[in-house]
PDB file of C-alpha atoms in Angstrom:
ATOM      1  CA  UNK A 755      -3.341 -36.518 -19.329  1.00 85.00           C
ATOM      2  CA  UNK A 756       0.267 -36.008 -18.346  1.00 92.00           C
ATOM      3  CA  UNK A 757      -0.514 -35.294 -14.709  1.00 95.00           C
ATOM      4  CA  UNK A 758      -2.176 -36.774 -11.656  1.00 95.00           C
ATOM      5  CA  UNK A 759      -4.522 -34.950  -9.287  1.00 97.00           C
ATOM      6  CA  UNK A 760      -5.122 -35.855  -5.685  1.00 97.00           C
ATOM      7  CA  UNK A 761      -7.238 -34.385  -2.922  1.00 98.00           C
ATOM      8  CA  UNK A 762      -5.237 -32.742  -0.147  1.00 98.00           C
ATOM      9  CA  UNK A 763      -5.795 -30.900   3.098  1.00 98.00           C
ATOM     10  CA  UNK A 764      -3.493 -28.537   4.981  1.00 98.00           C
ATOM     11  CA  UNK A 765      -3.819 -26.617   8.250  1.00 98.00           C
ATOM     12  CA  UNK A 766      -4.225 -22.852   8.319  1.00 98.00           C
ATOM     13  CA  UNK A 767      -4.742 -20.873  11.512  1.00 98.00           C
ATOM     14  CA  UNK A 768      -6.149 -23.867  13.386  1.00 98.00           C
ATOM     15  CA  UNK A 769      -8.537 -24.980  10.631  1.00 98.00           C
ATOM     16  CA  UNK A 770      -8.117 -26.991   7.441  1.00 98.00           C
ATOM     17  CA  UNK A 771      -8.085 -25.735   3.881  1.00 98.00           C
ATOM     18  CA  UNK A 772      -8.840 -28.388   1.277  1.00 98.00           C
ATOM     19  CA  UNK A 773      -7.870 -28.582  -2.337  1.00 98.00           C
ATOM     20  CA  UNK A 774      -6.272 -30.405  -5.226  1.00 98.00           C
ATOM     21  CA  UNK A 775      -2.590 -31.113  -5.806  1.00 98.00           C
ATOM     22  CA  UNK A 776      -1.573 -31.596  -9.425  1.00 97.00           C
ATOM     23  CA  UNK A 777       1.704 -33.370 -10.186  1.00 95.00           C
ATOM     24  CA  UNK A 778       3.184 -33.860 -13.686  1.00 93.00           C
ATOM     25  CA  UNK A 779       3.575 -37.587 -14.366  1.00 89.00           C
ATOM     26  CA  UNK A 780       6.833 -37.370 -16.319  1.00 78.00           C
ATOM     27  CA  UNK A 781       8.589 -35.584 -13.460  1.00 72.00           C
ATOM     28  CA  UNK A 782       7.485 -37.665 -10.487  1.00 67.00           C
ATOM     29  CA  UNK A 783      11.058 -38.705  -9.683  1.00 75.00           C
ATOM     30  CA  UNK A 784      12.410 -35.182  -9.378  1.00 85.00           C
ATOM     31  CA  UNK A 785      11.510 -32.010  -7.546  1.00 94.00           C
ATOM     32  CA  UNK A 786       9.442 -29.595  -9.632  1.00 96.00           C
ATOM     33  CA  UNK A 787       8.422 -25.930  -9.420  1.00 97.00           C
ATOM     34  CA  UNK A 788       4.991 -25.249  -7.985  1.00 98.00           C
ATOM     35  CA  UNK A 789       2.138 -22.770  -8.386  1.00 98.00           C
ATOM     36  CA  UNK A 790      -0.252 -21.959  -5.524  1.00 99.00           C
ATOM     37  CA  UNK A 791      -3.673 -20.684  -6.533  1.00 98.00           C
ATOM     38  CA  UNK A 792      -7.092 -19.886  -5.086  1.00 98.00           C
ATOM     39  CA  UNK A 793     -10.215 -18.161  -6.362  1.00 98.00           C
ATOM     40  CA  UNK A 794     -11.750 -14.710  -6.191  1.00 98.00           C
ATOM     41  CA  UNK A 795     -14.604 -13.138  -4.240  1.00 98.00           C
ATOM     42  CA  UNK A 796     -16.773 -15.883  -2.664  1.00 98.00           C
ATOM     43  CA  UNK A 797     -15.835 -18.342  -5.426  1.00 98.00           C
ATOM     44  CA  UNK A 798     -14.822 -21.972  -4.887  1.00 98.00           C
ATOM     45  CA  UNK A 799     -12.165 -23.986  -6.652  1.00 98.00           C
ATOM     46  CA  UNK A 800     -14.681 -25.872  -8.813  1.00 98.00           C
ATOM     47  CA  UNK A 801     -15.441 -22.622 -10.650  1.00 98.00           C
ATOM     48  CA  UNK A 802     -13.082 -23.338 -13.560  1.00 98.00           C
ATOM     49  CA  UNK A 803      -9.761 -23.197 -11.686  1.00 98.00           C
ATOM     50  CA  UNK A 804      -8.991 -26.644 -13.071  1.00 98.00           C
ATOM     51  CA  UNK A 805      -8.789 -25.002 -16.512  1.00 97.00           C
ATOM     52  CA  UNK A 806      -5.679 -23.149 -15.421  1.00 97.00           C
ATOM     53  CA  UNK A 807      -4.205 -25.822 -13.176  1.00 98.00           C
ATOM     54  CA  UNK A 808      -4.298 -28.428 -15.924  1.00 97.00           C
ATOM     55  CA  UNK A 809      -2.407 -26.162 -18.309  1.00 96.00           C
ATOM     56  CA  UNK A 810       0.255 -25.504 -15.679  1.00 96.00           C
ATOM     57  CA  UNK A 811       0.538 -29.225 -14.887  1.00 96.00           C
ATOM     58  CA  UNK A 812       0.838 -30.129 -18.568  1.00 94.00           C
ATOM     59  CA  UNK A 813       3.735 -27.666 -18.717  1.00 94.00           C
ATOM     60  CA  UNK A 814       5.563 -29.552 -15.957  1.00 94.00           C
ATOM     61  CA  UNK A 815       4.536 -27.586 -12.865  1.00 96.00           C
ATOM     62  CA  UNK A 816       3.014 -28.853  -9.671  1.00 97.00           C
ATOM     63  CA  UNK A 817      -0.128 -26.923  -8.743  1.00 98.00           C
ATOM     64  CA  UNK A 818      -1.956 -26.514  -5.449  1.00 98.00           C
ATOM     65  CA  UNK A 819      -5.546 -25.300  -5.895  1.00 98.00           C
ATOM     66  CA  UNK A 820      -7.368 -24.713  -2.630  1.00 99.00           C
ATOM     67  CA  UNK A 821     -10.511 -23.387  -0.978  1.00 98.00           C
ATOM     68  CA  UNK A 822     -10.004 -20.804   1.742  1.00 98.00           C
ATOM     69  CA  UNK A 823     -11.284 -21.281   5.250  1.00 98.00           C
ATOM     70  CA  UNK A 824     -14.998 -20.440   5.533  1.00 98.00           C
ATOM     71  CA  UNK A 825     -15.662 -21.214   1.835  1.00 98.00           C
ATOM     72  CA  UNK A 826     -16.261 -24.344  -0.212  1.00 98.00           C
ATOM     73  CA  UNK A 827     -14.560 -27.353   1.380  1.00 98.00           C
ATOM     74  CA  UNK A 828     -12.563 -25.145   3.742  1.00 98.00           C
ATOM     75  CA  UNK A 829     -13.403 -25.416   7.421  1.00 98.00           C
ATOM     76  CA  UNK A 830     -14.567 -22.597   9.652  1.00 98.00           C
ATOM     77  CA  UNK A 831     -17.485 -20.502  10.834  1.00 98.00           C
ATOM     78  CA  UNK A 832     -19.164 -18.241   9.982  1.00 98.00           C
ATOM     79  CA  UNK A 833     -19.583 -19.578   6.490  1.00 98.00           C
ATOM     80  CA  UNK A 834     -19.060 -17.269   3.516  1.00 98.00           C
ATOM     81  CA  UNK A 835     -16.744 -15.012   5.505  1.00 98.00           C
ATOM     82  CA  UNK A 836     -14.522 -13.358   2.877  1.00 98.00           C
ATOM     83  CA  UNK A 837     -11.868 -11.410   4.737  1.00 98.00           C
ATOM     84  CA  UNK A 838      -8.732 -10.534   2.711  1.00 98.00           C
ATOM     85  CA  UNK A 839      -6.343 -10.648   5.678  1.00 98.00           C
ATOM     86  CA  UNK A 840      -7.507 -14.181   6.495  1.00 98.00           C
ATOM     87  CA  UNK A 841      -7.351 -15.350   2.885  1.00 98.00           C
ATOM     88  CA  UNK A 842      -3.819 -13.962   2.614  1.00 98.00           C
ATOM     89  CA  UNK A 843      -2.897 -16.068   5.656  1.00 98.00           C
ATOM     90  CA  UNK A 844      -4.291 -19.087   3.814  1.00 99.00           C
ATOM     91  CA  UNK A 845      -2.144 -18.312   0.749  1.00 99.00           C
ATOM     92  CA  UNK A 846       0.977 -18.031   2.898  1.00 98.00           C
ATOM     93  CA  UNK A 847       0.167 -21.222   4.789  1.00 99.00           C
ATOM     94  CA  UNK A 848      -0.421 -22.961   1.457  1.00 99.00           C
ATOM     95  CA  UNK A 849       3.061 -21.882   0.360  1.00 98.00           C
ATOM     96  CA  UNK A 850       4.532 -23.270   3.574  1.00 98.00           C
ATOM     97  CA  UNK A 851       2.678 -26.572   3.184  1.00 98.00           C
ATOM     98  CA  UNK A 852       3.597 -27.183  -0.436  1.00 98.00           C
ATOM     99  CA  UNK A 853       7.220 -26.198   0.135  1.00 98.00           C
ATOM    100  CA  UNK A 854       7.507 -29.167   2.506  1.00 98.00           C
ATOM    101  CA  UNK A 855       6.214 -31.755   0.044  1.00 96.00           C
ATOM    102  CA  UNK A 856       8.952 -34.074  -1.255  1.00 93.00           C
ATOM    103  CA  UNK A 857       7.994 -33.543  -4.908  1.00 93.00           C
ATOM    104  CA  UNK A 858       8.436 -29.760  -4.722  1.00 96.00           C
ATOM    105  CA  UNK A 859      11.432 -27.503  -5.285  1.00 97.00           C
ATOM    106  CA  UNK A 860      10.816 -25.019  -2.473  1.00 97.00           C
ATOM    107  CA  UNK A 861      13.078 -22.449  -4.136  1.00 98.00           C
ATOM    108  CA  UNK A 862      10.748 -22.225  -7.161  1.00 98.00           C
ATOM    109  CA  UNK A 863       7.241 -21.455  -5.927  1.00 98.00           C
ATOM    110  CA  UNK A 864       4.961 -19.031  -7.741  1.00 98.00           C
ATOM    111  CA  UNK A 865       1.462 -17.749  -6.973  1.00 99.00           C
ATOM    112  CA  UNK A 866      -1.545 -17.105  -9.212  1.00 98.00           C
ATOM    113  CA  UNK A 867      -4.722 -15.226  -8.422  1.00 98.00           C
ATOM    114  CA  UNK A 868      -7.755 -13.865 -10.235  1.00 98.00           C
ATOM    115  CA  UNK A 869     -10.137 -11.011  -9.433  1.00 98.00           C
ATOM    116  CA  UNK A 870     -10.169 -10.753  -5.602  1.00 98.00           C
ATOM    117  CA  UNK A 871      -7.310 -13.217  -5.324  1.00 98.00           C
ATOM    118  CA  UNK A 872      -5.591 -11.302  -8.110  1.00 98.00           C
ATOM    119  CA  UNK A 873      -5.314  -8.610  -5.457  1.00 98.00           C
ATOM    120  CA  UNK A 874      -4.275 -11.100  -2.773  1.00 98.00           C
ATOM    121  CA  UNK A 875      -1.282 -12.305  -4.780  1.00 98.00           C
ATOM    122  CA  UNK A 876      -0.069  -8.744  -5.322  1.00 98.00           C
ATOM    123  CA  UNK A 877       0.037  -8.254  -1.560  1.00 98.00           C
ATOM    124  CA  UNK A 878       1.563 -11.666  -0.841  1.00 98.00           C
ATOM    125  CA  UNK A 879       4.288 -11.230  -3.454  1.00 98.00           C
ATOM    126  CA  UNK A 880       5.179  -7.842  -1.976  1.00 98.00           C
ATOM    127  CA  UNK A 881       5.659  -9.161   1.567  1.00 98.00           C
ATOM    128  CA  UNK A 882       6.634 -12.825   1.148  1.00 98.00           C
ATOM    129  CA  UNK A 883       9.910 -13.255  -0.700  1.00 98.00           C
ATOM    130  CA  UNK A 884       9.534 -17.015  -0.861  1.00 98.00           C
ATOM    131  CA  UNK A 885       7.407 -16.208  -3.910  1.00 98.00           C
ATOM    132  CA  UNK A 886       9.537 -16.355  -7.063  1.00 98.00           C
ATOM    133  CA  UNK A 887       6.879 -15.326  -9.622  1.00 98.00           C
ATOM    134  CA  UNK A 888       3.373 -13.884  -9.486  1.00 98.00           C
ATOM    135  CA  UNK A 889       0.469 -13.816 -11.948  1.00 98.00           C
ATOM    136  CA  UNK A 890      -2.383 -11.414 -11.200  1.00 98.00           C
ATOM    137  CA  UNK A 891      -5.403 -11.872 -13.496  1.00 98.00           C
ATOM    138  CA  UNK A 892      -8.194  -9.263 -13.780  1.00 98.00           C
ATOM    139  CA  UNK A 893      -7.258  -8.059 -10.286  1.00 98.00           C
ATOM    140  CA  UNK A 894      -9.060  -5.957  -7.768  1.00 98.00           C
ATOM    141  CA  UNK A 895      -6.465  -3.324  -6.862  1.00 98.00           C
ATOM    142  CA  UNK A 896      -8.456  -1.012  -4.544  1.00 98.00           C
ATOM    143  CA  UNK A 897     -11.684  -1.896  -2.786  1.00 98.00           C
ATOM    144  CA  UNK A 898     -12.721   1.706  -2.166  1.00 98.00           C
ATOM    145  CA  UNK A 899     -12.043   2.893  -5.728  1.00 98.00           C
ATOM    146  CA  UNK A 900     -13.738  -0.209  -7.096  1.00 98.00           C
ATOM    147  CA  UNK A 901     -16.850   0.399  -4.993  1.00 97.00           C
ATOM    148  CA  UNK A 902     -17.018   3.983  -6.241  1.00 97.00           C
ATOM    149  CA  UNK A 903     -17.264   2.617  -9.783  1.00 96.00           C
ATOM    150  CA  UNK A 904     -19.981   0.102  -8.905  1.00 94.00           C
ATOM    151  CA  UNK A 905     -22.234   2.323  -6.748  1.00 94.00           C
ATOM    152  CA  UNK A 906     -23.690   5.807  -7.096  1.00 92.00           C
ATOM    153  CA  UNK A 907     -22.438   8.198  -4.382  1.00 95.00           C
ATOM    154  CA  UNK A 908     -25.798   8.241  -2.611  1.00 95.00           C
ATOM    155  CA  UNK A 909     -26.059   4.444  -2.688  1.00 93.00           C
ATOM    156  CA  UNK A 910     -22.514   4.073  -1.373  1.00 95.00           C
ATOM    157  CA  UNK A 911     -23.179   6.532   1.459  1.00 96.00           C
ATOM    158  CA  UNK A 912     -26.273   4.580   2.473  1.00 95.00           C
ATOM    159  CA  UNK A 913     -24.381   1.309   2.309  1.00 94.00           C
ATOM    160  CA  UNK A 914     -21.601   2.628   4.533  1.00 96.00           C
ATOM    161  CA  UNK A 915     -24.228   3.681   7.066  1.00 97.00           C
ATOM    162  CA  UNK A 916     -25.650   0.160   6.953  1.00 96.00           C
ATOM    163  CA  UNK A 917     -22.164  -1.244   7.633  1.00 97.00           C
ATOM    164  CA  UNK A 918     -21.726   1.149  10.557  1.00 96.00           C
ATOM    165  CA  UNK A 919     -24.985  -0.055  12.084  1.00 97.00           C
ATOM    166  CA  UNK A 920     -23.911  -3.643  11.602  1.00 95.00           C
ATOM    167  CA  UNK A 921     -20.633  -2.920  13.406  1.00 96.00           C
ATOM    168  CA  UNK A 922     -22.674  -1.733  16.395  1.00 97.00           C
ATOM    169  CA  UNK A 923     -24.755  -4.893  16.209  1.00 96.00           C
ATOM    170  CA  UNK A 924     -21.661  -7.129  16.133  1.00 95.00           C
ATOM    171  CA  UNK A 925     -20.128  -5.239  19.030  1.00 97.00           C
ATOM    172  CA  UNK A 926     -23.242  -5.914  21.073  1.00 98.00           C
ATOM    173  CA  UNK A 927     -23.397  -9.607  20.215  1.00 96.00           C
ATOM    174  CA  UNK A 928     -25.851  -9.459  17.327  1.00 96.00           C
ATOM    175  CA  UNK A 929     -26.298 -12.245  14.803  1.00 96.00           C
ATOM    176  CA  UNK A 930     -24.218 -12.590  11.645  1.00 97.00           C
ATOM    177  CA  UNK A 931     -25.863 -10.793   8.737  1.00 97.00           C
ATOM    178  CA  UNK A 932     -25.472 -11.632   5.060  1.00 98.00           C
ATOM    179  CA  UNK A 933     -25.766 -10.010   1.657  1.00 97.00           C
ATOM    180  CA  UNK A 934     -26.169 -11.752  -1.710  1.00 98.00           C
ATOM    181  CA  UNK A 935     -23.057 -12.025  -3.879  1.00 98.00           C
ATOM    182  CA  UNK A 936     -25.081 -11.464  -7.057  1.00 98.00           C
ATOM    183  CA  UNK A 937     -28.713 -10.627  -7.785  1.00 97.00           C
ATOM    184  CA  UNK A 938     -30.933  -9.561 -10.675  1.00 96.00           C
ATOM    185  CA  UNK A 939     -30.436  -5.944 -11.707  1.00 92.00           C
ATOM    186  CA  UNK A 940     -31.803  -3.480  -9.178  1.00 89.00           C
ATOM    187  CA  UNK A 941     -31.582  -5.810  -6.177  1.00 94.00           C
ATOM    188  CA  UNK A 942     -28.888  -5.266  -3.525  1.00 93.00           C
ATOM    189  CA  UNK A 943     -25.808  -7.462  -3.811  1.00 96.00           C
ATOM    190  CA  UNK A 944     -22.029  -7.393  -3.450  1.00 97.00           C
ATOM    191  CA  UNK A 945     -21.200  -7.595  -7.176  1.00 97.00           C
ATOM    192  CA  UNK A 946     -23.827  -5.529  -8.999  1.00 95.00           C
ATOM    193  CA  UNK A 947     -22.906  -6.115 -12.641  1.00 96.00           C
ATOM    194  CA  UNK A 948     -24.957  -8.145 -15.143  1.00 96.00           C
ATOM    195  CA  UNK A 949     -21.995 -10.318 -16.154  1.00 97.00           C
ATOM    196  CA  UNK A 950     -21.320 -11.169 -12.491  1.00 98.00           C
ATOM    197  CA  UNK A 951     -24.879 -12.427 -12.061  1.00 98.00           C
ATOM    198  CA  UNK A 952     -24.758 -14.457 -15.265  1.00 98.00           C
ATOM    199  CA  UNK A 953     -21.360 -16.048 -14.506  1.00 98.00           C
ATOM    200  CA  UNK A 954     -21.934 -16.943 -10.861  1.00 98.00           C
ATOM    201  CA  UNK A 955     -25.444 -18.310 -11.344  1.00 98.00           C
ATOM    202  CA  UNK A 956     -24.374 -20.392 -14.357  1.00 97.00           C
ATOM    203  CA  UNK A 957     -21.266 -21.710 -12.592  1.00 97.00           C
ATOM    204  CA  UNK A 958     -23.287 -22.471  -9.469  1.00 97.00           C
ATOM    205  CA  UNK A 959     -25.744 -24.535 -11.483  1.00 97.00           C
ATOM    206  CA  UNK A 960     -23.249 -26.358 -13.713  1.00 97.00           C
ATOM    207  CA  UNK A 961     -19.874 -26.861 -12.032  1.00 97.00           C
ATOM    208  CA  UNK A 962     -20.021 -25.665  -8.413  1.00 98.00           C
ATOM    209  CA  UNK A 963     -23.264 -26.582  -6.632  1.00 97.00           C
ATOM    210  CA  UNK A 964     -21.433 -26.072  -3.312  1.00 97.00           C
ATOM    211  CA  UNK A 965     -21.047 -22.336  -4.004  1.00 98.00           C
ATOM    212  CA  UNK A 966     -23.332 -20.184  -1.852  1.00 98.00           C
ATOM    213  CA  UNK A 967     -24.790 -16.910  -3.091  1.00 98.00           C
ATOM    214  CA  UNK A 968     -24.099 -14.923   0.055  1.00 98.00           C
ATOM    215  CA  UNK A 969     -21.277 -13.375   2.080  1.00 98.00           C
ATOM    216  CA  UNK A 970     -21.213 -11.961   5.591  1.00 98.00           C
ATOM    217  CA  UNK A 971     -21.872  -8.254   5.793  1.00 97.00           C
ATOM    218  CA  UNK A 972     -18.497  -7.897   7.508  1.00 97.00           C
ATOM    219  CA  UNK A 973     -17.052  -9.080   4.195  1.00 98.00           C
ATOM    220  CA  UNK A 974     -18.179  -5.836   2.607  1.00 97.00           C
ATOM    221  CA  UNK A 975     -16.606  -3.724   5.330  1.00 97.00           C
ATOM    222  CA  UNK A 976     -13.309  -5.485   4.624  1.00 98.00           C
ATOM    223  CA  UNK A 977     -13.825  -4.983   0.895  1.00 98.00           C
ATOM    224  CA  UNK A 978     -13.995  -1.203   1.241  1.00 97.00           C
ATOM    225  CA  UNK A 979     -10.814  -0.990   3.316  1.00 97.00           C
ATOM    226  CA  UNK A 980      -8.806  -3.387   1.137  1.00 98.00           C
ATOM    227  CA  UNK A 981      -5.965  -1.861  -0.872  1.00 98.00           C
ATOM    228  CA  UNK A 982      -4.004  -4.833  -2.242  1.00 98.00           C
ATOM    229  CA  UNK A 983      -1.949  -2.813  -4.720  1.00 98.00           C
ATOM    230  CA  UNK A 984      -0.719  -0.452  -2.013  1.00 98.00           C
ATOM    231  CA  UNK A 985       2.644  -2.224  -1.866  1.00 98.00           C
ATOM    232  CA  UNK A 986       2.880  -3.150  -5.552  1.00 98.00           C
ATOM    233  CA  UNK A 987       6.230  -1.374  -5.929  1.00 98.00           C
ATOM    234  CA  UNK A 988       7.709  -3.807  -3.381  1.00 98.00           C
ATOM    235  CA  UNK A 989       7.042  -6.902  -5.522  1.00 98.00           C
ATOM    236  CA  UNK A 990      10.255  -6.280  -7.475  1.00 98.00           C
ATOM    237  CA  UNK A 991      12.594  -8.092  -8.043  1.00 98.00           C
ATOM    238  CA  UNK A 992       9.996 -10.880  -8.147  1.00 98.00           C
ATOM    239  CA  UNK A 993       8.676 -11.091 -11.743  1.00 98.00           C
ATOM    240  CA  UNK A 994       5.085  -9.864 -12.123  1.00 98.00           C
ATOM    241  CA  UNK A 995       2.644 -10.748 -14.910  1.00 98.00           C
ATOM    242  CA  UNK A 996      -0.657  -8.862 -14.855  1.00 98.00           C
ATOM    243  CA  UNK A 997      -3.435 -10.053 -17.162  1.00 98.00           C
ATOM    244  CA  UNK A 998      -6.204  -7.491 -17.674  1.00 97.00           C
ATOM    245  CA  UNK A 999      -9.475  -7.627 -19.614  1.00 97.00           C
ATOM    246  CA  UNK A1000      -9.891  -4.838 -22.158  1.00 97.00           C
ATOM    247  CA  UNK A1001     -13.489  -4.100 -21.133  1.00 97.00           C
ATOM    248  CA  UNK A1002     -13.621  -4.990 -17.449  1.00 98.00           C
ATOM    249  CA  UNK A1003     -16.403  -3.236 -15.541  1.00 96.00           C
ATOM    250  CA  UNK A1004     -16.223  -5.363 -12.379  1.00 98.00           C
ATOM    251  CA  UNK A1005     -12.556  -4.654 -11.618  1.00 98.00           C
ATOM    252  CA  UNK A1006     -12.112  -1.693 -13.953  1.00 98.00           C
ATOM    253  CA  UNK A1007      -9.389  -1.976 -16.569  1.00 98.00           C
ATOM    254  CA  UNK A1008      -7.932   1.475 -16.002  1.00 98.00           C
ATOM    255  CA  UNK A1009      -7.497   0.933 -12.258  1.00 98.00           C
ATOM    256  CA  UNK A1010      -5.516  -2.242 -12.873  1.00 98.00           C
ATOM    257  CA  UNK A1011      -3.321  -0.582 -15.496  1.00 98.00           C
ATOM    258  CA  UNK A1012      -2.653   2.381 -13.204  1.00 98.00           C
ATOM    259  CA  UNK A1013      -1.531  -0.010 -10.459  1.00 98.00           C
ATOM    260  CA  UNK A1014       0.657  -1.917 -12.896  1.00 98.00           C
ATOM    261  CA  UNK A1015       2.403   1.310 -13.838  1.00 98.00           C
ATOM    262  CA  UNK A1016       3.473   1.722 -10.214  1.00 98.00           C
ATOM    263  CA  UNK A1017       5.085  -1.705 -10.140  1.00 98.00           C
ATOM    264  CA  UNK A1018       8.818  -1.986 -10.789  1.00 98.00           C
ATOM    265  CA  UNK A1019      10.612  -4.250 -13.221  1.00 98.00           C
ATOM    266  CA  UNK A1020      10.613  -7.073 -14.068  1.00 98.00           C
ATOM    267  CA  UNK A1021       6.981  -6.909 -15.078  1.00 98.00           C
ATOM    268  CA  UNK A1022       4.703  -7.590 -18.029  1.00 98.00           C
ATOM    269  CA  UNK A1023       1.153  -6.468 -18.835  1.00 98.00           C
ATOM    270  CA  UNK A1024      -1.141  -8.494 -21.099  1.00 97.00           C
ATOM    271  CA  UNK A1025      -4.484  -7.000 -22.140  1.00 97.00           C
ATOM    272  CA  UNK A1026      -6.871  -9.526 -23.679  1.00 96.00           C
ATOM    273  CA  UNK A1027     -10.076  -8.731 -25.582  1.00 95.00           C
ATOM    274  CA  UNK A1028     -13.271  -9.222 -23.638  1.00 95.00           C
ATOM    275  CA  UNK A1029     -14.691  -8.664 -20.175  1.00 96.00           C
ATOM    276  CA  UNK A1030     -13.857  -9.786 -16.650  1.00 97.00           C
ATOM    277  CA  UNK A1031     -15.239 -13.315 -16.839  1.00 97.00           C
ATOM    278  CA  UNK A1032     -13.971 -14.084 -20.344  1.00 96.00           C
ATOM    279  CA  UNK A1033     -10.658 -15.075 -18.757  1.00 92.00           C
ATOM    280  CA  UNK A1034     -12.017 -18.312 -17.262  1.00 95.00           C
ATOM    281  CA  UNK A1035     -13.133 -20.170 -20.374  1.00 88.00           C
ATOM    282  CA  UNK A1036     -12.320 -20.313 -24.069  1.00 86.00           C
ATOM    283  CA  UNK A1037     -11.399 -18.399 -26.094  1.00 85.00           C
ATOM    284  CA  UNK A1038     -10.009 -16.090 -23.411  1.00 85.00           C
ATOM    285  CA  UNK A1039      -8.376 -18.989 -21.573  1.00 87.00           C
ATOM    286  CA  UNK A1040      -6.018 -19.674 -24.471  1.00 85.00           C
ATOM    287  CA  UNK A1041      -5.480 -16.081 -25.563  1.00 88.00           C
ATOM    288  CA  UNK A1042      -1.923 -15.477 -26.716  1.00 84.00           C
ATOM    289  CA  UNK A1043      -0.588 -11.935 -26.601  1.00 81.00           C
ATOM    290  CA  UNK A1044       0.710 -10.671 -29.968  1.00 78.00           C
TER     291      UNK A1044
END
């Protein structure tokens, strides 16, 4: 291996995020560009993010891979609280932290995200001009539109009513309520697609035993109101690469492409064969666009 990896911790909003810092061995005596990356909806860094980080490090980049607050090794209560605005704060604090490390060229920091974090990086790149390049893989671009694809209208209406009741409960001091991230077909969960269930359960058993199959119900309220591609036209002049799966049913392909079309140059779209989760392992991991 042409890189070293060390465990790191950095403060974010009064709590600590924890992660891995990759540094290329052959460039340890000079400042190098860096990539900041975190995972998607409820996922932890052990869920194959090393596959990407190692490739970036082999190419001569430093890489910071981290768990958000409330997830994985990140501090904070309630656990499994997946709130985009808070995770975006973690991304921006991660950029600040890594920019102050002596090995890093703070003028050359990029961000990478996938699925939910593929949406986060679109928003961060639009508002934080410290970012000099952004890669958005199989991104969520609109929570509301995405939910409409995953739920029948009657189911969605009932779910919104459930969220409204939970808001009353929270307001009156009620306990935190949870919903499963994935479940067998027909059971209620946040990500109701068969490939989501297969991927998360397999990853939880094989590489990420610290992943928990639940999120706070408030997470779902935030999901519906999240519109990460709303400012996509403001990313320019920062270069944007969007990587989209040809047959993505979890974050639908056409929604991502429509958002990409609203972005300004410089930008590039890569569509790889397969489904949402094929991006994380081979052969999708090493797919080269023609």
